[in-house]
Amino acid sequence: MVRRVAIVGAGVSGLAAIRCCREDGLEPTCFERSEDIGGLWHYTEHAEEGRASIYRTVFTNSCKEMMCYHDFPFPDDHPNYMHNSKLHEYIWKYAEHFDLLRHIRFKTLVTKIKKRPNFSVMGQWEVVTEKEGKEETEIFDAVMICSGHHVYPNLPIADFPGIQKFKGRYFHSREYKEPEKFRGKKVLVVGLGNSGSDIAVELSTVASQVYLSSRSGSWVMSRVWEHGYPWDMVIVTRFRTWLGNILPRALSDWLYVRSMSWPFKHENFGLMPVNRTVRKEPVFNDDLPSRIACGVVKVKPNVKEFRETSVLFQDGTVQEDVDVVIFATGYSYAYPFMEDESIIKSRNNEVTLYKGIIPPQLEKPTMAVIGLVQSFGSIIPTSELQCRWAVKVFQGLCRLPTISKMMDDIDEKAGKKLKWYGSSNTLQMDYITYMDELAVPLGVKPNLLKLLLTDPRLALEVFFGPCTPYQFRLTGPGKWSGARTAILTQWDRTLGATRTRVVPATPLTFPILAMLKVLFLPLLLVAVLAALYW
């Protein structure tokens, strides 16, 4: 029987792991190398080795209703999208509310995790830690790795000829903290991701010129979506997921491109992705189009060559007198504390995990990797559901299939990822599909048919409204009595955060558009059925 569980890291995933272990009667011990909780969201003035690092002005890209723990909503007075310090406050409130801190050993580095000699029988792990120069070894029945995937920077110097002779300064975006030291400089940011676009926009307020280099372009979304609502409250719904699954691929692609093109024409700003139908994670930035329009950020193609003081781009253009280059080129996944890293990277040195959590080749399923996924959903509710599922696996309450069937499932999902996201080894997945896949064996997926018969108001909100984390505490083990109320009042909290000035209500007009939308749905379904069967 699994009893003692070692947890590596006290970030948002590690705290969820502690909570879920306690809920099911296990004894968690969490090892945190720093003196604080929050992981990525614990801001420090300088990047620290072995820890995730963020810049001072980072804000969340998911709104508060979509990124909270399943049964712990954000306070009503919190903004929909919040500064990293505000999120860090919430993380502390969560840890204190559920009495998680007493399970954390701060300033303790995990240096080695290895199987015990009798692992095939007992499934136990030997965990070696170091604190203040003292080494300690303990035996645990299971291990949950919650160390995140924003720790080890990917700096592909070999892909950029001439960088060694560049006389300016260059570094990875992980080292960036604030813009003032770049005042009056010409700065090139390489990489059109969330960090790259954020840094480019921020630097444009002080730099003499900012260049933003992108190899393949990207869709750029605003946090404020149609009618001023949070983007994820509008887009991440069960209805949209269902519609995307039943529509023919061509129609689904057309609707996706139309939706992503809604705010502005990306080709007019040099941002249009090379493959516009691939569902790669978009960039979330409210200001980038404006900064491009103002000329303080210029979008450029991929770098072909660096010279002593200039940069040659793939289109043949040259930018002279570049002072600084910031590589916003992402991160790689590494587990230096694993004696045998092939347990996690078991095939072609790529992460190979069943359900994105369990190493499939283990004789005993007593290790879980938490938070190594990306989707339109927030990592907080995702990692919590991963932890709930993993703990049931440890206890034998969620039975795993055979190794061959797990590998087949991994291969099948890799094929789908290649189709939808353009890469078979991406961490991306569809948020609601993935959450339901974990929720079904736990018995916590909302039963829409039952709800429609017993609580139709709630059923409609669950299906057509945003898929907020509270849905996974409506029923089954871990049911939360406040889940129904939280779902039915989620829009009140969302709108309350921005309605800080009372204004007269907008006069009602004849809802022609709403009627057309209602009539459009059955017509669309008829068209789909006709295309499929005729």
Short mmCIF file of C-alpha atoms in Angstrom, two decimals:
data_model
loop_
_atom_site.label_atom_id
_atom_site.label_comp_id
_atom_site.label_asym_id
_atom_site.label_seq_id
_atom_site.Cartn_x
_atom_site.Cartn_y
_atom_site.Cartn_z
CA MET A 1 0.00 0.00 0.00
CA VAL A 2 1.22 3.50 -0.87
CA ARG A 3 1.46 5.66 2.25
CA ARG A 4 4.44 8.05 2.15
CA VAL A 5 4.62 10.29 -0.94
CA ALA A 6 7.56 12.53 -1.90
CA ILE A 7 6.64 15.70 -3.81
CA VAL A 8 9.30 17.66 -5.69
CA GLY A 9 8.51 21.38 -5.78
CA ALA A 10 6.04 23.61 -3.92
CA GLY A 11 4.63 25.50 -6.89
CA VAL A 12 0.96 25.45 -7.88
CA SER A 13 1.22 21.77 -8.87
CA GLY A 14 3.12 20.75 -5.75
CA LEU A 15 0.53 22.38 -3.48
CA ALA A 16 -2.25 20.55 -5.34
CA ALA A 17 -0.31 17.32 -4.86
CA ILE A 18 -0.05 17.87 -1.10
CA ARG A 19 -3.76 18.63 -0.87
CA CYS A 20 -4.82 15.58 -2.90
CA CYS A 21 -2.56 13.26 -0.91
CA ARG A 22 -4.06 14.53 2.32
CA GLU A 23 -7.62 14.17 0.97
CA ASP A 24 -6.98 10.47 0.39
CA GLY A 25 -5.20 9.75 3.65
CA LEU A 26 -1.63 9.66 2.35
CA GLU A 27 1.39 11.27 4.03
CA PRO A 28 2.98 13.85 1.71
CA THR A 29 6.43 15.37 2.15
CA CYS A 30 7.17 18.24 -0.22
CA PHE A 31 10.74 19.33 -0.94
CA GLU A 32 11.18 22.96 -2.03
CA ARG A 33 14.66 24.28 -2.83
CA SER A 34 13.74 27.94 -2.19
CA GLU A 35 12.36 29.64 0.92
CA ASP A 36 8.90 30.32 -0.55
CA ILE A 37 5.99 28.62 -2.28
CA GLY A 38 4.55 29.43 -5.70
CA GLY A 39 7.29 28.17 -8.02
CA LEU A 40 7.11 30.19 -11.23
CA TRP A 41 4.91 32.79 -9.53
CA HIS A 42 7.43 33.55 -6.79
CA TYR A 43 9.14 36.62 -8.25
CA THR A 44 12.80 37.27 -7.42
CA GLU A 45 15.02 40.21 -8.40
CA HIS A 46 17.52 37.88 -10.06
CA ALA A 47 17.16 34.57 -11.90
CA GLU A 48 18.22 31.73 -9.62
CA GLU A 49 19.79 28.48 -10.81
CA GLY A 50 17.38 25.57 -10.93
CA ARG A 51 14.30 27.75 -10.45
CA ALA A 52 11.76 29.24 -12.82
CA SER A 53 12.09 32.98 -13.36
CA ILE A 54 9.62 35.68 -14.39
CA TYR A 55 9.94 39.40 -15.09
CA ARG A 56 8.48 42.02 -12.77
CA THR A 57 5.42 42.90 -14.88
CA VAL A 58 4.09 39.42 -15.67
CA PHE A 59 0.29 39.17 -15.60
CA THR A 60 -1.82 36.04 -15.94
CA ASN A 61 -3.21 35.00 -19.33
CA SER A 62 -6.11 33.05 -17.82
CA CYS A 63 -8.87 34.87 -15.98
CA LYS A 64 -9.50 34.22 -12.31
CA GLU A 65 -12.64 32.11 -12.78
CA MET A 66 -10.80 29.75 -15.14
CA MET A 67 -7.53 29.40 -13.25
CA CYS A 68 -8.48 28.78 -9.63
CA TYR A 69 -8.24 25.51 -7.71
CA HIS A 70 -11.43 23.46 -8.06
CA ASP A 71 -12.97 24.41 -4.71
CA PHE A 72 -11.14 27.62 -3.85
CA PRO A 73 -12.35 30.62 -5.93
CA PHE A 74 -10.40 33.84 -6.02
CA PRO A 75 -11.69 36.62 -3.73
CA ASP A 76 -14.39 38.75 -5.35
CA ASP A 77 -12.23 41.88 -5.30
CA HIS A 78 -9.44 40.33 -7.38
CA PRO A 79 -9.20 41.51 -11.02
CA ASN A 80 -9.98 39.07 -13.80
CA TYR A 81 -6.35 39.02 -14.93
CA MET A 82 -3.85 39.70 -12.20
CA HIS A 83 -0.28 40.68 -11.56
CA ASN A 84 2.05 37.89 -10.46
CA SER A 85 2.17 39.30 -6.91
CA LYS A 86 -1.62 39.07 -6.64
CA LEU A 87 -1.58 35.45 -7.79
CA HIS A 88 1.19 34.72 -5.30
CA GLU A 89 -1.06 36.07 -2.53
CA TYR A 90 -3.82 33.68 -3.65
CA ILE A 91 -1.40 30.73 -3.64
CA TRP A 92 -0.45 31.56 -0.05
CA LYS A 93 -4.13 31.80 0.94
CA TYR A 94 -4.74 28.37 -0.56
CA ALA A 95 -1.78 26.85 1.27
CA GLU A 96 -2.85 28.36 4.58
CA HIS A 97 -6.54 27.52 4.16
CA PHE A 98 -5.81 23.82 3.64
CA ASP A 99 -2.90 23.72 6.12
CA LEU A 100 -0.35 22.63 3.52
CA LEU A 101 2.74 24.47 4.75
CA ARG A 102 3.53 21.97 7.51
CA HIS A 103 4.19 19.33 4.84
CA ILE A 104 6.86 21.43 3.07
CA ARG A 105 10.60 21.29 3.75
CA PHE A 106 11.98 24.61 2.52
CA LYS A 107 15.55 25.20 1.31
CA THR A 108 15.82 21.48 0.61
CA LEU A 109 17.21 20.34 -2.74
CA VAL A 110 16.34 16.95 -4.19
CA THR A 111 19.61 15.62 -5.62
CA LYS A 112 18.72 12.05 -6.54
CA ILE A 113 15.68 9.84 -7.01
CA LYS A 114 16.22 6.17 -7.76
CA LYS A 115 14.40 2.88 -7.55
CA ARG A 116 14.87 0.69 -4.52
CA PRO A 117 16.46 -2.72 -5.22
CA ASN A 118 13.08 -4.44 -4.69
CA PHE A 119 11.15 -1.91 -6.79
CA SER A 120 9.45 -4.56 -8.94
CA VAL A 121 7.81 -5.89 -5.77
CA MET A 122 7.30 -2.83 -3.54
CA GLY A 123 7.46 0.07 -6.02
CA GLN A 124 9.43 2.21 -3.56
CA TRP A 125 11.85 5.05 -4.25
CA GLU A 126 15.01 6.27 -2.58
CA VAL A 127 15.04 10.07 -2.38
CA VAL A 128 18.27 11.89 -1.56
CA THR A 129 18.05 15.53 -0.42
CA GLU A 130 20.47 18.22 0.64
CA LYS A 131 19.91 21.07 3.10
CA GLU A 132 22.59 23.41 4.45
CA GLY A 133 25.28 21.03 3.24
CA LYS A 134 23.78 17.99 4.94
CA GLU A 135 22.63 15.04 2.86
CA GLU A 136 19.72 12.84 3.85
CA THR A 137 18.22 9.72 2.29
CA GLU A 138 14.61 8.61 2.79
CA ILE A 139 12.38 5.88 1.42
CA PHE A 140 9.01 6.78 -0.13
CA ASP A 141 6.20 4.65 -1.51
CA ALA A 142 5.51 7.06 -4.38
CA VAL A 143 6.93 10.22 -5.98
CA MET A 144 5.15 13.18 -7.58
CA ILE A 145 7.41 15.40 -9.70
CA CYS A 146 6.03 18.95 -9.69
CA SER A 147 9.14 20.86 -10.73
CA GLY A 148 7.56 22.52 -13.78
CA HIS A 149 8.90 23.03 -17.28
CA HIS A 150 10.10 26.65 -17.21
CA VAL A 151 13.42 26.02 -15.46
CA TYR A 152 16.04 25.03 -18.05
CA PRO A 153 16.34 27.63 -20.85
CA ASN A 154 16.58 26.53 -24.45
CA LEU A 155 19.27 28.68 -26.06
CA PRO A 156 19.87 27.20 -29.55
CA ILE A 157 23.11 29.03 -30.33
CA ALA A 158 23.96 26.54 -33.09
CA ASP A 159 20.89 27.70 -35.04
CA PHE A 160 22.19 31.28 -35.22
CA PRO A 161 25.46 31.52 -37.21
CA GLY A 162 27.77 34.35 -36.21
CA ILE A 163 26.40 34.90 -32.71
CA GLN A 164 29.85 34.36 -31.21
CA LYS A 165 31.27 37.36 -33.08
CA PHE A 166 28.34 39.62 -32.18
CA LYS A 167 29.80 42.47 -30.09
CA GLY A 168 26.57 43.38 -28.35
CA ARG A 169 25.01 41.62 -25.40
CA TYR A 170 22.82 38.54 -25.79
CA PHE A 171 20.98 36.37 -23.24
CA HIS A 172 17.90 34.20 -22.71
CA SER A 173 14.63 35.86 -21.72
CA ARG A 174 14.83 34.02 -18.40
CA GLU A 175 17.40 36.64 -17.32
CA TYR A 176 15.13 39.59 -18.18
CA LYS A 177 13.54 41.42 -15.24
CA GLU A 178 12.72 45.04 -16.17
CA PRO A 179 13.25 47.50 -19.07
CA GLU A 180 15.10 50.52 -17.64
CA LYS A 181 18.64 49.30 -18.34
CA PHE A 182 17.76 49.10 -22.07
CA ARG A 183 16.79 52.77 -22.39
CA GLY A 184 17.89 54.20 -25.74
CA LYS A 185 19.11 50.83 -27.04
CA LYS A 186 18.24 48.97 -30.22
CA VAL A 187 16.97 45.58 -29.08
CA LEU A 188 16.21 42.43 -31.06
CA VAL A 189 13.86 39.92 -29.42
CA VAL A 190 14.03 36.46 -31.02
CA GLY A 191 10.85 34.44 -30.58
CA LEU A 192 7.19 35.35 -30.95
CA GLY A 193 5.79 33.65 -27.87
CA ASN A 194 4.15 35.09 -24.78
CA SER A 195 7.46 36.08 -23.19
CA GLY A 196 8.92 37.44 -26.41
CA SER A 197 5.91 39.61 -27.19
CA ASP A 198 5.58 40.83 -23.60
CA ILE A 199 9.24 41.82 -23.43
CA ALA A 200 9.13 43.50 -26.85
CA VAL A 201 6.10 45.56 -25.88
CA GLU A 202 7.58 46.57 -22.53
CA LEU A 203 10.96 47.49 -24.03
CA SER A 204 9.26 49.62 -26.68
CA THR A 205 8.50 52.21 -23.98
CA VAL A 206 12.21 52.90 -23.34
CA ALA A 207 14.30 51.46 -26.20
CA SER A 208 15.07 53.51 -29.28
CA GLN A 209 13.76 50.63 -31.41
CA VAL A 210 12.61 47.05 -30.83
CA TYR A 211 12.71 44.31 -33.47
CA LEU A 212 10.70 41.13 -32.96
CA SER A 213 11.92 38.16 -34.98
CA SER A 214 9.60 35.24 -35.72
CA ARG A 215 10.33 32.06 -37.64
CA SER A 216 6.73 31.00 -38.31
CA GLY A 217 4.40 33.73 -37.01
CA SER A 218 1.59 33.30 -34.51
CA TRP A 219 -2.00 34.17 -33.81
CA VAL A 220 -2.18 37.01 -31.30
CA MET A 221 -5.13 37.13 -28.95
CA SER A 222 -6.25 39.77 -26.49
CA ARG A 223 -7.30 38.95 -22.94
CA VAL A 224 -10.34 41.12 -23.63
CA TRP A 225 -12.43 39.27 -26.21
CA GLU A 226 -15.83 39.76 -27.83
CA HIS A 227 -17.99 42.37 -26.04
CA GLY A 228 -15.19 42.91 -23.55
CA TYR A 229 -15.49 39.50 -21.88
CA PRO A 230 -12.42 37.48 -20.83
CA TRP A 231 -11.28 35.40 -23.78
CA ASP A 232 -11.31 32.07 -21.97
CA MET A 233 -14.78 32.62 -20.49
CA VAL A 234 -16.03 32.88 -24.08
CA ILE A 235 -13.91 30.28 -25.89
CA VAL A 236 -13.27 27.45 -23.41
CA THR A 237 -16.75 25.89 -23.29
CA ARG A 238 -18.09 22.37 -23.64
CA PHE A 239 -20.33 23.53 -26.47
CA ARG A 240 -17.41 24.80 -28.53
CA THR A 241 -15.43 21.63 -27.86
CA TRP A 242 -18.39 19.47 -28.91
CA LEU A 243 -18.92 21.56 -32.03
CA GLY A 244 -15.23 21.29 -32.96
CA ASN A 245 -15.39 17.51 -32.63
CA ILE A 246 -18.44 16.96 -34.83
CA LEU A 247 -17.77 19.44 -37.62
CA PRO A 248 -15.89 18.40 -40.77
CA ARG A 249 -12.21 19.40 -40.57
CA ALA A 250 -12.51 21.98 -43.36
CA LEU A 251 -15.40 23.76 -41.64
CA SER A 252 -13.68 23.54 -38.26
CA ASP A 253 -10.52 25.07 -39.73
CA TRP A 254 -12.49 27.90 -41.34
CA LEU A 255 -14.24 28.74 -38.08
CA TYR A 256 -10.94 28.62 -36.19
CA VAL A 257 -9.17 30.98 -38.59
CA ARG A 258 -12.19 33.30 -38.61
CA SER A 259 -12.22 33.40 -34.81
CA MET A 260 -8.48 34.06 -34.55
CA SER A 261 -8.66 36.78 -37.21
CA TRP A 262 -11.50 38.56 -35.44
CA PRO A 263 -9.63 41.44 -33.77
CA PHE A 264 -7.38 42.41 -36.72
CA LYS A 265 -5.85 41.10 -39.96
CA HIS A 266 -2.65 39.42 -38.88
CA GLU A 267 -1.06 39.61 -42.32
CA ASN A 268 -1.16 43.42 -42.11
CA PHE A 269 1.10 43.27 -39.06
CA GLY A 270 3.50 40.55 -40.24
CA LEU A 271 2.16 38.14 -37.63
CA MET A 272 0.18 35.62 -39.68
CA PRO A 273 1.29 32.05 -38.84
CA VAL A 274 2.77 30.01 -41.67
CA ASN A 275 0.16 27.29 -41.10
CA ARG A 276 -2.90 29.19 -39.96
CA THR A 277 -5.06 26.13 -39.22
CA VAL A 278 -2.62 24.46 -36.81
CA ARG A 279 -3.86 24.88 -33.23
CA LYS A 280 -0.55 25.98 -31.77
CA GLU A 281 -0.77 27.95 -28.55
CA PRO A 282 -1.49 31.57 -29.52
CA VAL A 283 0.23 34.62 -28.10
CA PHE A 284 -1.74 36.59 -25.52
CA ASN A 285 -0.89 40.26 -25.73
CA ASP A 286 -3.25 43.23 -25.60
CA ASP A 287 -0.73 45.81 -26.81
CA LEU A 288 1.44 44.23 -29.52
CA PRO A 289 -0.67 45.33 -32.55
CA SER A 290 -0.76 48.87 -31.18
CA ARG A 291 3.01 48.98 -30.66
CA ILE A 292 3.55 47.67 -34.20
CA ALA A 293 1.14 50.30 -35.55
CA CYS A 294 3.09 53.00 -33.67
CA GLY A 295 6.35 51.78 -35.25
CA VAL A 296 8.16 51.16 -31.96
CA VAL A 297 8.07 47.39 -32.55
CA LYS A 298 8.97 46.04 -35.98
CA VAL A 299 8.25 42.41 -36.83
CA LYS A 300 11.03 40.66 -38.73
CA PRO A 301 11.50 37.13 -40.15
CA ASN A 302 13.91 34.59 -38.71
CA VAL A 303 17.57 35.53 -38.26
CA LYS A 304 19.90 34.18 -40.95
CA GLU A 305 23.18 35.47 -39.55
CA PHE A 306 24.62 37.65 -36.82
CA ARG A 307 27.47 40.03 -37.58
CA GLU A 308 29.59 42.16 -35.25
CA THR A 309 27.02 44.96 -34.86
CA SER A 310 24.25 43.99 -37.28
CA VAL A 311 21.77 41.21 -38.06
CA LEU A 312 20.93 39.64 -41.43
CA PHE A 313 17.38 38.29 -41.67
CA GLN A 314 16.03 35.51 -43.90
CA ASP A 315 14.38 38.01 -46.26
CA GLY A 316 17.76 39.62 -47.01
CA THR A 317 17.21 42.76 -44.97
CA VAL A 318 19.94 43.92 -42.60
CA GLN A 319 19.49 45.82 -39.35
CA GLU A 320 22.51 47.83 -38.31
CA ASP A 321 23.69 48.91 -34.84
CA VAL A 322 21.85 46.31 -32.77
CA ASP A 323 22.88 46.64 -29.13
CA VAL A 324 21.12 43.75 -27.41
CA VAL A 325 19.61 40.39 -28.42
CA ILE A 326 17.12 38.61 -26.16
CA PHE A 327 16.39 34.98 -27.02
CA ALA A 328 12.82 34.16 -26.02
CA THR A 329 13.26 30.62 -27.33
CA GLY A 330 11.48 28.62 -24.67
CA TYR A 331 12.63 25.89 -22.33
CA SER A 332 13.73 22.27 -22.39
CA TYR A 333 12.59 19.55 -20.00
CA ALA A 334 15.18 18.08 -17.68
CA TYR A 335 15.12 16.01 -14.51
CA PRO A 336 18.70 16.10 -13.20
CA PHE A 337 17.67 14.49 -9.92
CA MET A 338 16.53 11.31 -11.68
CA GLU A 339 19.25 8.66 -11.56
CA ASP A 340 17.65 7.13 -14.65
CA GLU A 341 16.05 9.93 -16.68
CA SER A 342 14.92 7.40 -19.30
CA ILE A 343 12.10 6.50 -16.91
CA ILE A 344 10.46 9.76 -18.02
CA LYS A 345 12.15 10.17 -21.41
CA SER A 346 11.73 6.56 -22.43
CA ARG A 347 11.63 6.90 -26.20
CA ASN A 348 13.92 8.94 -28.48
CA ASN A 349 14.83 11.09 -25.47
CA GLU A 350 11.31 12.52 -25.55
CA VAL A 351 8.91 12.70 -22.63
CA THR A 352 6.73 9.59 -22.81
CA LEU A 353 3.91 9.56 -20.27
CA TYR A 354 0.54 7.83 -20.12
CA LYS A 355 -2.18 10.50 -19.81
CA GLY A 356 0.73 12.93 -19.69
CA ILE A 357 1.38 11.76 -16.11
CA ILE A 358 2.56 8.15 -15.54
CA PRO A 359 5.76 6.63 -17.03
CA PRO A 360 4.27 3.57 -18.79
CA GLN A 361 7.28 1.25 -18.47
CA LEU A 362 7.39 1.19 -14.65
CA GLU A 363 6.85 -2.20 -13.02
CA LYS A 364 4.81 -0.40 -10.36
CA PRO A 365 2.95 2.87 -11.20
CA THR A 366 4.29 4.85 -8.25
CA MET A 367 5.66 7.92 -10.03
CA ALA A 368 3.67 10.81 -11.49
CA VAL A 369 4.86 13.84 -13.42
CA ILE A 370 2.47 16.72 -12.76
CA GLY A 371 2.00 19.87 -14.83
CA LEU A 372 3.89 18.81 -17.95
CA VAL A 373 1.04 19.80 -20.27
CA GLN A 374 -0.10 22.90 -22.14
CA SER A 375 -3.57 23.83 -23.32
CA PHE A 376 -6.08 26.66 -23.52
CA GLY A 377 -6.80 25.91 -19.87
CA SER A 378 -4.82 27.08 -16.86
CA ILE A 379 -2.22 24.84 -15.26
CA ILE A 380 -3.74 25.21 -11.77
CA PRO A 381 -7.01 23.29 -12.35
CA THR A 382 -5.25 20.95 -14.78
CA SER A 383 -2.55 19.94 -12.31
CA GLU A 384 -5.10 19.52 -9.53
CA LEU A 385 -7.11 17.02 -11.57
CA GLN A 386 -3.86 15.27 -12.58
CA CYS A 387 -3.00 14.92 -8.88
CA ARG A 388 -6.44 13.57 -8.00
CA TRP A 389 -6.09 10.94 -10.75
CA ALA A 390 -2.48 10.06 -9.88
CA VAL A 391 -3.28 9.50 -6.21
CA LYS A 392 -6.06 7.07 -7.17
CA VAL A 393 -3.58 5.25 -9.41
CA PHE A 394 -1.12 4.99 -6.51
CA GLN A 395 -3.88 3.50 -4.36
CA GLY A 396 -4.94 1.01 -7.03
CA LEU A 397 -8.39 2.60 -7.34
CA CYS A 398 -7.75 3.64 -10.97
CA ARG A 399 -6.45 0.58 -12.80
CA LEU A 400 -3.99 1.11 -15.64
CA PRO A 401 -4.07 -0.93 -18.84
CA THR A 402 -1.15 -3.09 -19.96
CA ILE A 403 2.11 -1.45 -21.04
CA SER A 404 1.39 -2.19 -24.70
CA LYS A 405 -2.05 -0.57 -24.47
CA MET A 406 -0.61 2.47 -22.72
CA MET A 407 2.01 2.83 -25.45
CA ASP A 408 -0.71 2.47 -28.11
CA ASP A 409 -2.66 5.24 -26.40
CA ILE A 410 0.44 7.46 -26.34
CA ASP A 411 1.05 6.77 -30.06
CA GLU A 412 -2.59 7.50 -30.93
CA LYS A 413 -2.45 10.83 -29.13
CA ALA A 414 0.88 11.66 -30.80
CA GLY A 415 -0.84 11.21 -34.16
CA LYS A 416 -3.65 13.54 -33.13
CA LYS A 417 -1.15 16.11 -31.89
CA LEU A 418 0.64 16.01 -35.24
CA LYS A 419 -2.68 16.57 -36.99
CA TRP A 420 -3.96 19.42 -34.80
CA TYR A 421 -0.81 21.07 -33.43
CA GLY A 422 1.79 20.34 -36.10
CA SER A 423 4.08 18.29 -33.82
CA SER A 424 3.76 14.83 -32.30
CA ASN A 425 5.84 15.61 -29.21
CA THR A 426 4.23 18.90 -28.22
CA LEU A 427 2.87 19.27 -24.69
CA GLN A 428 -0.31 20.77 -26.11
CA MET A 429 -3.70 19.11 -25.83
CA ASP A 430 -7.34 20.08 -25.89
CA TYR A 431 -8.21 21.29 -22.40
CA ILE A 432 -11.77 20.02 -21.94
CA THR A 433 -11.13 16.71 -23.72
CA TYR A 434 -8.11 16.07 -21.50
CA MET A 435 -9.84 17.11 -18.27
CA ASP A 436 -12.81 14.85 -19.02
CA GLU A 437 -10.46 11.98 -19.82
CA LEU A 438 -9.09 12.23 -16.27
CA ALA A 439 -12.46 13.02 -14.70
CA VAL A 440 -14.35 9.98 -16.05
CA PRO A 441 -12.42 7.26 -14.13
CA LEU A 442 -12.57 9.45 -11.02
CA GLY A 443 -16.34 9.78 -11.31
CA VAL A 444 -16.18 13.59 -11.27
CA LYS A 445 -17.22 14.48 -14.82
CA PRO A 446 -20.55 16.34 -14.83
CA ASN A 447 -23.41 14.15 -16.06
CA LEU A 448 -25.11 16.55 -18.45
CA LEU A 449 -28.15 14.35 -19.14
CA LYS A 450 -28.81 13.88 -15.44
CA LEU A 451 -28.32 17.58 -14.79
CA LEU A 452 -30.69 18.46 -17.63
CA LEU A 453 -33.41 16.41 -15.95
CA THR A 454 -32.74 17.48 -12.37
CA ASP A 455 -31.21 20.96 -12.63
CA PRO A 456 -31.67 22.36 -16.15
CA ARG A 457 -30.36 25.82 -15.27
CA LEU A 458 -27.08 24.34 -14.07
CA ALA A 459 -26.92 21.97 -17.05
CA LEU A 460 -27.16 24.83 -19.54
CA GLU A 461 -24.46 26.81 -17.73
CA VAL A 462 -22.16 23.77 -17.61
CA PHE A 463 -22.59 23.05 -21.34
CA PHE A 464 -22.84 26.51 -22.90
CA GLY A 465 -20.96 28.52 -20.27
CA PRO A 466 -17.24 28.55 -19.51
CA CYS A 467 -15.77 25.25 -18.32
CA THR A 468 -14.67 26.59 -14.95
CA PRO A 469 -12.77 24.35 -12.49
CA TYR A 470 -15.78 24.10 -10.17
CA GLN A 471 -17.36 21.63 -12.61
CA PHE A 472 -14.95 18.95 -11.39
CA ARG A 473 -16.17 19.24 -7.79
CA LEU A 474 -19.89 19.00 -8.62
CA THR A 475 -20.14 15.29 -8.04
CA GLY A 476 -18.22 12.18 -7.06
CA PRO A 477 -15.27 11.86 -4.66
CA GLY A 478 -14.18 15.26 -3.37
CA LYS A 479 -17.55 16.84 -4.10
CA TRP A 480 -17.73 20.49 -2.97
CA SER A 481 -21.04 21.81 -1.67
CA GLY A 482 -20.29 25.27 -3.07
CA ALA A 483 -19.65 24.13 -6.66
CA ARG A 484 -23.18 24.75 -7.97
CA THR A 485 -23.35 28.24 -6.52
CA ALA A 486 -19.86 29.06 -7.79
CA ILE A 487 -20.86 28.07 -11.34
CA LEU A 488 -24.14 29.99 -11.32
CA THR A 489 -22.47 33.14 -9.98
CA GLN A 490 -19.23 33.01 -12.02
CA TRP A 491 -20.35 35.78 -14.37
CA ASP A 492 -21.33 38.00 -11.44
CA ARG A 493 -17.77 37.83 -10.12
CA THR A 494 -16.31 38.34 -13.59
CA LEU A 495 -18.35 41.43 -14.39
CA GLY A 496 -18.10 42.75 -10.85
CA ALA A 497 -14.35 43.02 -11.27
CA THR A 498 -14.71 45.60 -14.09
CA ARG A 499 -18.01 47.33 -13.27
CA THR A 500 -16.39 49.68 -10.79
CA ARG A 501 -18.47 52.64 -11.96
CA VAL A 502 -22.25 52.43 -12.02
CA VAL A 503 -23.70 53.37 -15.41
CA PRO A 504 -27.26 53.24 -16.78
CA ALA A 505 -28.25 49.93 -18.29
CA THR A 506 -28.11 49.71 -22.08
CA PRO A 507 -31.62 49.95 -23.57
CA LEU A 508 -32.88 46.60 -24.84
CA THR A 509 -33.21 46.25 -28.59
CA PHE A 510 -35.10 43.65 -30.58
CA PRO A 511 -32.82 40.59 -30.41
CA ILE A 512 -32.69 39.83 -34.11
CA LEU A 513 -29.08 38.71 -33.94
CA ALA A 514 -29.77 36.40 -31.00
CA MET A 515 -32.72 34.84 -32.86
CA LEU A 516 -30.57 34.28 -35.93
CA LYS A 517 -27.96 32.52 -33.78
CA VAL A 518 -30.61 30.20 -32.34
CA LEU A 519 -31.95 29.39 -35.80
CA PHE A 520 -28.45 28.92 -37.18
CA LEU A 521 -27.56 25.99 -34.91
CA PRO A 522 -30.16 23.47 -36.19
CA LEU A 523 -29.43 24.54 -39.76
CA LEU A 524 -25.75 23.95 -39.16
CA LEU A 525 -26.40 20.49 -37.75
CA VAL A 526 -28.56 19.59 -40.75
CA ALA A 527 -25.79 20.72 -43.07
CA VAL A 528 -23.24 18.63 -41.19
CA LEU A 529 -25.41 15.52 -41.28
CA ALA A 530 -26.06 16.07 -44.97
CA ALA A 531 -22.35 16.31 -45.67
CA LEU A 532 -21.63 13.15 -43.67
CA TYR A 533 -24.37 10.84 -44.96
CA TRP A 534 -25.32 12.14 -48.41
#
